[in-house]
Short mmCIF file of C-alpha atoms in Angstrom, two decimals:
data_model
loop_
_atom_site.label_atom_id
_atom_site.label_comp_id
_atom_site.label_asym_id
_atom_site.label_seq_id
_atom_site.Cartn_x
_atom_site.Cartn_y
_atom_site.Cartn_z
CA MET X 1 15.46 -8.47 33.02
CA ARG X 2 13.93 -10.00 36.15
CA ASP X 3 16.56 -8.25 38.32
CA HIS X 4 15.75 -4.95 36.64
CA ARG X 5 12.05 -5.42 37.35
CA ILE X 6 12.82 -6.11 41.02
CA VAL X 7 14.90 -2.93 41.18
CA ALA X 8 12.14 -1.07 39.35
CA ALA X 9 9.56 -2.25 41.88
CA PHE X 10 11.79 -1.17 44.76
CA LEU X 11 12.39 2.27 43.27
CA PHE X 12 8.71 2.70 42.49
CA LEU X 13 7.83 1.99 46.10
CA ALA X 14 10.63 4.30 47.22
CA CYS X 15 9.17 7.09 45.10
CA CYS X 16 5.74 6.50 46.62
CA VAL X 17 7.19 6.55 50.15
CA GLY X 18 9.15 9.68 49.31
CA GLY X 19 5.98 11.37 48.13
CA LEU X 20 4.13 10.41 51.31
CA VAL X 21 6.99 11.71 53.45
CA SER X 22 6.91 15.02 51.54
CA VAL X 23 3.16 15.35 52.08
CA ALA X 24 3.51 14.46 55.75
CA ALA X 25 6.19 17.12 56.17
CA HIS X 26 3.90 19.73 54.64
CA LEU X 27 1.01 18.64 56.85
CA SER X 28 3.15 19.12 59.96
CA GLY X 29 3.63 22.83 59.18
CA PRO X 30 1.24 25.74 59.77
CA ALA X 31 -0.33 25.43 56.32
CA GLY X 32 -0.81 21.70 56.85
CA ARG X 33 -2.48 22.22 60.21
CA ALA X 34 -4.88 24.71 58.61
CA VAL X 35 -5.76 22.07 56.04
CA LEU X 36 -6.33 19.42 58.72
CA ASP X 37 -8.73 21.78 60.47
CA ARG X 38 -10.96 21.40 57.42
CA PHE X 39 -10.89 17.59 57.64
CA SER X 40 -14.52 16.87 58.46
CA TRP X 41 -17.51 15.32 56.73
CA GLN X 42 -18.73 18.78 55.84
CA GLY X 43 -15.31 19.75 54.46
CA ILE X 44 -15.14 16.58 52.38
CA LEU X 45 -18.70 16.90 51.03
CA THR X 46 -18.37 20.59 50.15
CA GLY X 47 -14.93 20.12 48.60
CA SER X 48 -13.26 22.69 50.86
CA PHE X 49 -10.85 20.09 52.28
CA ALA X 50 -9.74 18.94 48.81
CA ALA X 51 -9.36 22.54 47.63
CA ALA X 52 -7.28 23.48 50.66
CA PHE X 53 -5.14 20.34 50.29
CA ASP X 54 -4.43 21.08 46.60
CA ARG X 55 -3.67 24.74 47.31
CA ASP X 56 -1.57 24.51 50.46
CA VAL X 57 -0.05 21.01 50.49
CA ALA X 58 0.05 19.30 47.10
CA ALA X 59 1.02 22.48 45.27
CA GLY X 60 3.79 23.04 47.80
CA ALA X 61 5.40 19.64 47.23
CA PRO X 62 8.70 20.05 45.37
CA GLU X 63 8.72 19.21 41.63
CA SER X 64 11.42 16.75 40.60
CA ALA X 65 12.08 15.75 37.00
CA ALA X 66 14.26 12.90 38.22
CA LEU X 67 11.54 11.62 40.55
CA ASN X 68 8.93 11.88 37.81
CA GLY X 69 11.26 10.00 35.48
CA PHE X 70 11.69 7.19 37.99
CA VAL X 71 7.94 6.91 38.47
CA ASP X 72 7.28 6.86 34.71
CA GLY X 73 10.09 4.38 34.11
CA ALA X 74 8.93 2.07 36.88
CA THR X 75 5.35 2.27 35.62
CA TYR X 76 6.51 1.25 32.15
CA ALA X 77 8.65 -1.64 33.48
CA LEU X 78 6.03 -2.98 35.89
CA LEU X 79 2.76 -2.28 34.06
CA ASN X 80 3.83 -1.84 30.41
CA ASP X 81 2.20 1.59 30.64
CA ALA X 82 3.88 4.42 28.71
CA GLY X 83 1.46 7.21 29.60
CA ALA X 84 -1.38 9.01 27.85
CA GLN X 85 0.35 9.86 24.56
CA VAL X 86 2.27 6.63 23.97
CA ARG X 87 1.32 2.96 23.85
CA ALA X 88 3.72 0.14 24.75
CA GLY X 89 3.74 -2.89 22.47
CA CYS X 90 6.17 -5.80 22.58
CA PRO X 91 9.22 -5.30 24.85
CA GLY X 92 11.18 -2.28 23.66
CA TRP X 93 8.54 -1.10 21.14
CA LEU X 94 6.56 2.12 21.53
CA PHE X 95 3.70 3.52 19.43
CA LEU X 96 1.99 6.89 19.20
CA ALA X 97 -1.42 6.66 20.90
CA GLU X 98 -2.86 8.88 18.16
CA GLU X 99 -2.40 6.01 15.69
CA THR X 100 -4.68 3.74 17.70
CA LEU X 101 -7.53 5.99 18.82
CA GLU X 102 -10.87 6.86 17.28
CA VAL X 103 -11.37 10.54 16.47
CA LYS X 104 -14.84 12.01 16.78
CA GLY X 105 -15.95 13.13 13.32
CA GLY X 106 -12.99 11.31 11.79
CA ALA X 107 -14.91 9.97 8.78
CA ALA X 108 -16.08 13.48 7.85
CA ASN X 109 -12.55 14.84 8.28
CA LEU X 110 -11.19 12.16 5.95
CA ALA X 111 -13.86 12.87 3.33
CA ALA X 112 -13.05 16.58 3.47
CA ARG X 113 -9.35 15.92 3.00
CA ALA X 114 -10.07 13.73 -0.02
CA ARG X 115 -11.97 16.64 -1.56
CA MET X 116 -9.11 18.97 -0.69
CA ALA X 117 -6.59 16.63 -2.34
CA GLY X 118 -8.59 16.92 -5.56
CA MET X 119 -8.51 20.71 -5.26
CA ILE X 120 -4.75 20.73 -4.67
CA ALA X 121 -4.09 18.41 -7.62
CA ALA X 122 -6.20 20.66 -9.90
CA ASP X 123 -4.50 23.78 -8.51
CA LEU X 124 -1.03 22.42 -9.29
CA ALA X 125 -2.10 21.08 -12.69
CA GLN X 126 -3.21 24.59 -13.69
CA ARG X 127 0.31 25.74 -12.88
CA GLY X 128 1.83 22.98 -15.01
CA ILE X 129 3.07 21.05 -11.96
CA THR X 130 2.81 17.26 -11.61
CA LEU X 131 1.79 15.98 -8.17
CA VAL X 132 2.95 12.69 -6.64
CA VAL X 133 1.29 11.64 -3.36
CA LEU X 134 2.97 9.51 -0.67
CA PRO X 135 0.74 8.44 2.25
CA VAL X 136 2.81 7.02 5.13
CA PRO X 137 0.92 4.13 6.80
CA ASP X 138 0.76 4.00 10.58
CA LYS X 139 3.65 2.29 12.33
CA VAL X 140 1.23 0.14 14.35
CA ALA X 141 -0.37 -1.09 11.10
CA MET X 142 2.95 -1.86 9.38
CA THR X 143 4.61 -3.71 12.25
CA PRO X 144 1.93 -6.00 13.74
CA GLU X 145 4.56 -8.46 14.97
CA THR X 146 5.96 -5.76 17.30
CA SER X 147 2.68 -4.43 18.71
CA CYS X 148 1.78 -7.56 20.72
CA ALA X 149 -1.97 -7.28 20.11
CA LEU X 150 -2.11 -3.60 21.02
CA ALA X 151 -5.72 -2.38 20.91
CA VAL X 152 -6.43 -0.34 17.75
CA SER X 153 -9.80 1.23 16.97
CA SER X 154 -11.65 0.15 13.84
CA GLN X 155 -11.46 3.71 12.51
CA ALA X 156 -7.66 3.65 12.80
CA ARG X 157 -7.41 0.19 11.19
CA ASP X 158 -9.60 1.15 8.26
CA ARG X 159 -8.68 4.78 7.55
CA LEU X 160 -6.09 4.11 4.85
CA ALA X 161 -8.53 1.81 3.02
CA ALA X 162 -11.21 4.49 3.36
CA TRP X 163 -8.79 7.00 1.87
CA HIS X 164 -7.96 4.73 -1.07
CA ALA X 165 -11.66 4.25 -1.81
CA ARG X 166 -12.12 8.01 -2.14
CA ALA X 167 -8.75 8.83 -3.72
CA ALA X 168 -9.28 6.29 -6.52
CA LYS X 169 -11.84 8.66 -8.05
CA LEU X 170 -9.27 11.47 -8.10
CA LYS X 171 -6.77 9.55 -10.25
CA LEU X 172 -3.82 10.78 -8.17
CA ASN X 173 -0.25 9.63 -8.80
CA GLU X 174 -0.22 7.83 -5.47
CA ILE X 175 2.55 5.68 -4.00
CA ASP X 176 1.72 2.43 -2.20
CA VAL X 177 4.48 1.35 0.19
CA THR X 178 2.54 -1.38 1.98
CA ALA X 179 3.37 -4.22 -0.44
CA ASP X 180 6.75 -5.86 0.22
CA TRP X 181 7.46 -3.46 3.10
CA PRO X 182 10.91 -4.25 4.64
CA ALA X 183 9.63 -5.10 8.11
CA PRO X 184 9.91 -3.64 10.61
CA GLY X 185 11.01 -0.54 8.67
CA PHE X 186 10.31 1.70 11.68
CA LEU X 187 12.36 2.68 14.71
CA ARG X 188 11.43 0.99 18.00
CA THR X 189 11.22 4.09 20.18
CA ASP X 190 10.31 6.64 17.50
CA THR X 191 7.23 7.32 15.37
CA HIS X 192 9.25 7.42 12.17
CA TRP X 193 10.66 4.88 9.75
CA ASP X 194 14.23 3.64 10.01
CA VAL X 195 16.87 3.93 7.26
CA SER X 196 15.61 0.80 5.47
CA GLY X 197 11.98 1.99 5.53
CA ALA X 198 12.93 5.47 4.31
CA ALA X 199 15.06 4.05 1.49
CA PHE X 200 12.27 1.67 0.44
CA ALA X 201 9.73 4.51 0.31
CA ALA X 202 12.18 6.66 -1.65
CA ALA X 203 12.69 3.89 -4.23
CA ARG X 204 8.91 3.50 -4.65
CA VAL X 205 8.52 7.25 -5.19
CA ALA X 206 11.42 7.31 -7.67
CA ALA X 207 9.85 4.55 -9.77
CA VAL X 208 6.68 6.61 -10.26
CA VAL X 209 8.55 9.88 -10.85
CA ARG X 210 10.75 8.30 -13.54
CA ARG X 211 7.63 7.03 -15.30
CA LEU X 212 6.08 10.51 -15.23
CA ASP X 213 9.13 12.68 -15.81
CA GLY X 214 12.00 10.53 -17.05
CA ASP X 215 15.40 9.79 -15.54
CA GLY X 216 17.38 12.30 -13.52
CA LYS X 217 20.63 13.72 -14.86
CA THR X 218 22.45 14.63 -11.65
CA GLN X 219 24.99 12.36 -9.97
CA VAL X 220 24.01 11.80 -6.34
CA THR X 221 25.98 9.50 -4.03
CA LEU X 222 25.01 8.37 -0.54
CA THR X 223 27.17 8.02 2.55
CA GLU X 224 26.10 6.38 5.79
CA GLY X 225 27.77 7.26 9.07
CA PRO X 226 28.55 4.92 11.97
CA ASP X 227 25.90 3.48 14.25
CA HIS X 228 24.99 5.58 17.28
CA LEU X 229 22.27 5.54 19.94
CA ARG X 230 19.33 7.91 19.70
CA PRO X 231 16.33 7.97 22.05
CA GLY X 232 13.22 8.33 19.89
CA ASP X 233 10.47 10.92 20.09
CA LEU X 234 8.18 8.38 21.77
CA MET X 235 10.69 7.87 24.57
CA ARG X 236 10.67 11.62 25.16
CA LEU X 237 6.87 11.80 25.08
CA ALA X 238 6.66 8.96 27.62
CA ASN X 239 9.40 10.52 29.79
CA LEU X 240 11.56 7.39 29.53
CA THR X 241 14.87 8.92 28.44
CA ARG X 242 16.26 9.44 31.95
CA THR X 243 15.70 5.89 33.12
CA ALA X 244 16.28 3.81 29.99
CA SER X 245 19.28 1.98 31.46
CA TRP X 246 17.19 0.92 34.47
CA PHE X 247 13.74 0.32 33.08
CA GLY X 248 14.00 0.34 29.29
CA PRO X 249 13.32 0.59 26.48
CA ALA X 250 16.83 0.91 25.11
CA PRO X 251 17.34 3.79 22.65
CA ASP X 252 17.38 2.99 18.93
CA THR X 253 20.62 2.39 17.09
CA VAL X 254 20.63 4.64 14.02
CA ARG X 255 22.89 5.74 11.16
CA ASP X 256 22.99 9.22 9.69
CA VAL X 257 22.71 9.45 5.90
CA SER X 258 24.22 12.21 3.78
CA ALA X 259 23.99 12.90 0.05
CA ASP X 260 26.72 14.33 -2.17
CA ILE X 261 25.30 16.12 -5.24
CA ALA X 262 27.62 16.67 -8.20
CA ARG X 263 26.25 19.89 -9.68
CA SER X 264 27.17 20.74 -13.28
CA GLY X 265 28.93 23.92 -14.33
CA GLY X 266 31.89 25.84 -12.99
CA LEU X 267 32.20 27.74 -9.75
CA LEU X 268 30.96 30.98 -11.35
CA ASP X 269 28.17 29.42 -13.39
CA ASP X 270 24.58 29.75 -12.26
CA ALA X 271 23.26 26.24 -11.72
CA PRO X 272 19.62 25.79 -12.76
CA ALA X 273 17.18 25.83 -9.87
CA PRO X 274 15.92 22.35 -8.91
CA ASP X 275 12.48 21.67 -10.37
CA THR X 276 11.43 19.00 -7.86
CA VAL X 277 10.07 19.82 -4.39
CA LEU X 278 9.39 17.57 -1.40
CA ALA X 279 6.56 18.97 0.75
CA GLY X 280 5.90 16.57 3.60
CA SER X 281 5.83 15.99 7.33
CA SER X 282 8.51 14.96 9.82
CA TYR X 283 8.80 11.61 7.99
CA SER X 284 10.49 13.51 5.16
CA LEU X 285 12.93 15.01 7.66
CA ASN X 286 14.02 11.72 9.27
CA SER X 287 16.16 8.64 8.55
CA GLY X 288 17.72 10.07 5.40
CA PHE X 289 14.51 10.01 3.35
CA LEU X 290 15.39 13.15 1.36
CA GLU X 291 18.91 11.88 0.74
CA SER X 292 17.69 8.44 -0.36
CA LEU X 293 15.08 10.10 -2.58
CA GLN X 294 17.68 12.26 -4.33
CA HIS X 295 19.89 9.21 -4.82
CA ALA X 296 17.03 7.10 -6.20
CA LEU X 297 15.94 9.92 -8.53
CA GLN X 298 19.46 11.08 -9.45
CA ARG X 299 18.23 14.65 -9.19
CA GLU X 300 18.31 17.41 -6.60
CA VAL X 301 15.15 17.84 -4.56
CA VAL X 302 14.23 20.98 -2.62
CA GLN X 303 13.16 20.23 0.95
CA ARG X 304 10.01 22.10 2.01
CA SER X 305 8.75 19.64 4.63
CA GLU X 306 7.68 20.69 8.12
CA ALA X 307 7.80 18.81 11.41
CA GLY X 308 4.23 18.64 12.65
CA GLY X 309 2.96 19.57 9.19
CA GLY X 310 0.31 16.85 9.32
CA PHE X 311 -1.69 16.24 6.16
CA SER X 312 -1.08 19.43 4.19
CA GLY X 313 0.73 22.01 6.32
CA ALA X 314 3.93 22.14 4.27
CA LEU X 315 2.17 22.04 0.90
CA LEU X 316 -0.34 24.76 1.76
CA ALA X 317 2.50 26.94 3.05
CA LEU X 318 4.21 26.45 -0.31
CA LEU X 319 1.06 27.33 -2.25
CA ASP X 320 0.58 30.44 -0.09
CA LYS X 321 3.88 31.83 -1.37
CA GLY X 322 2.25 32.61 -4.70
CA PRO X 323 2.96 31.72 -8.34
CA GLU X 324 6.49 33.17 -8.41
CA ALA X 325 7.73 30.83 -5.69
CA LEU X 326 6.59 27.83 -7.75
CA LYS X 327 7.75 29.17 -11.12
CA PRO X 328 10.73 26.77 -11.56
CA VAL X 329 8.87 23.79 -10.07
CA LYS X 330 7.70 21.00 -12.37
CA LEU X 331 7.01 18.26 -9.83
CA VAL X 332 5.86 18.17 -6.20
CA ILE X 333 6.16 15.10 -3.98
CA TRP X 334 3.51 15.38 -1.26
CA GLU X 335 4.11 13.12 1.75
CA TRP X 336 1.78 12.88 4.74
CA PRO X 337 1.09 10.45 7.63
CA ALA X 338 -2.08 8.37 7.40
CA ARG X 339 -3.00 9.18 10.99
CA SER X 340 -3.55 12.82 9.97
CA LEU X 341 -6.50 11.88 7.73
CA THR X 342 -9.07 11.69 10.53
CA LEU X 343 -7.80 14.56 12.69
CA PRO X 344 -9.80 17.82 12.76
CA LEU X 345 -9.06 20.13 9.84
CA THR X 346 -6.63 22.96 10.51
CA ALA X 347 -7.51 26.61 9.98
CA ALA X 348 -5.27 26.67 6.89
CA GLU X 349 -7.05 23.63 5.44
CA ARG X 350 -10.50 25.12 6.01
CA ARG X 351 -9.41 28.40 4.46
CA TYR X 352 -7.97 26.68 1.37
CA MET X 353 -11.15 24.68 0.84
CA GLU X 354 -13.32 27.79 1.17
CA ILE X 355 -11.22 29.65 -1.41
CA HIS X 356 -11.30 26.78 -3.93
CA ALA X 357 -14.82 25.52 -3.26
CA HIS X 358 -16.14 26.87 -6.55
CA ASP X 359 -13.12 26.22 -8.79
#
């Protein structure tokens, strides 16, 4: 590791020197000489020198994804800095900055979403649909031993507790995955849970669903593929995929999960439409969560989750389809990431609340 850091330092300096050489080359040309003519106290004070430099020199420097990758990789290795959108914890561990920051107006956003959850539960109940709610706690909150005292705002630390305080009055069928969590349960270089975390959450959901709606009657078997390397979404956000072998962190080792569903009836028979829907975020699309859920429930589940769906994107899209789209549905599993609670409300969320404000 020490040798890698020495190499990283050398390459970082080389990148800096390369950048200075590029700027010097541009300054030696006609455009550069025109910029230097503006180098005076008056040009500095009025900003004309900086404007000319940005327009004629800096903007003319060649863009290089490889060079940018080396700079970002060296910065991570030397300073443990993963950029504006990602936070570096213990060696090899990355976290989404959004999980750690305070959001202006976050408390009001959370309160509004609690009210909206009550509206959604009532809306589905009128349609004869049971709702099960699965909040996904922040990775930084669930894996404190891997964050190495990463700074987290008080709003971020307390938002799930603030949600529970409000949600308790709504009497939701809510899943708590924090107790006995199989640490770490999350991928090192990705926002999402790993196979063990996804399977644990699926088992917790299944226990509540069986209590509400009985046992499933479909045979579902799971198969796990071989281990393979996969750079996580946080590595991509931090621009660390190109230089992982030099600077780290190493990509995650993952296994793909598949589910085999033994549907009843012959080839020409019409199988009944599944009556259970999963409407969640990217967590429901990763690490075999849907497959583990179907196995734990022993029933087929329709996937309606959306990457980037946040708190309610997938569920509101489902409700927008109208009564006919939900006609065969008896149960909806609503998954969402805790970090979405304090974010500003989306246009779809505001519209839904306005429509149902007087229900």
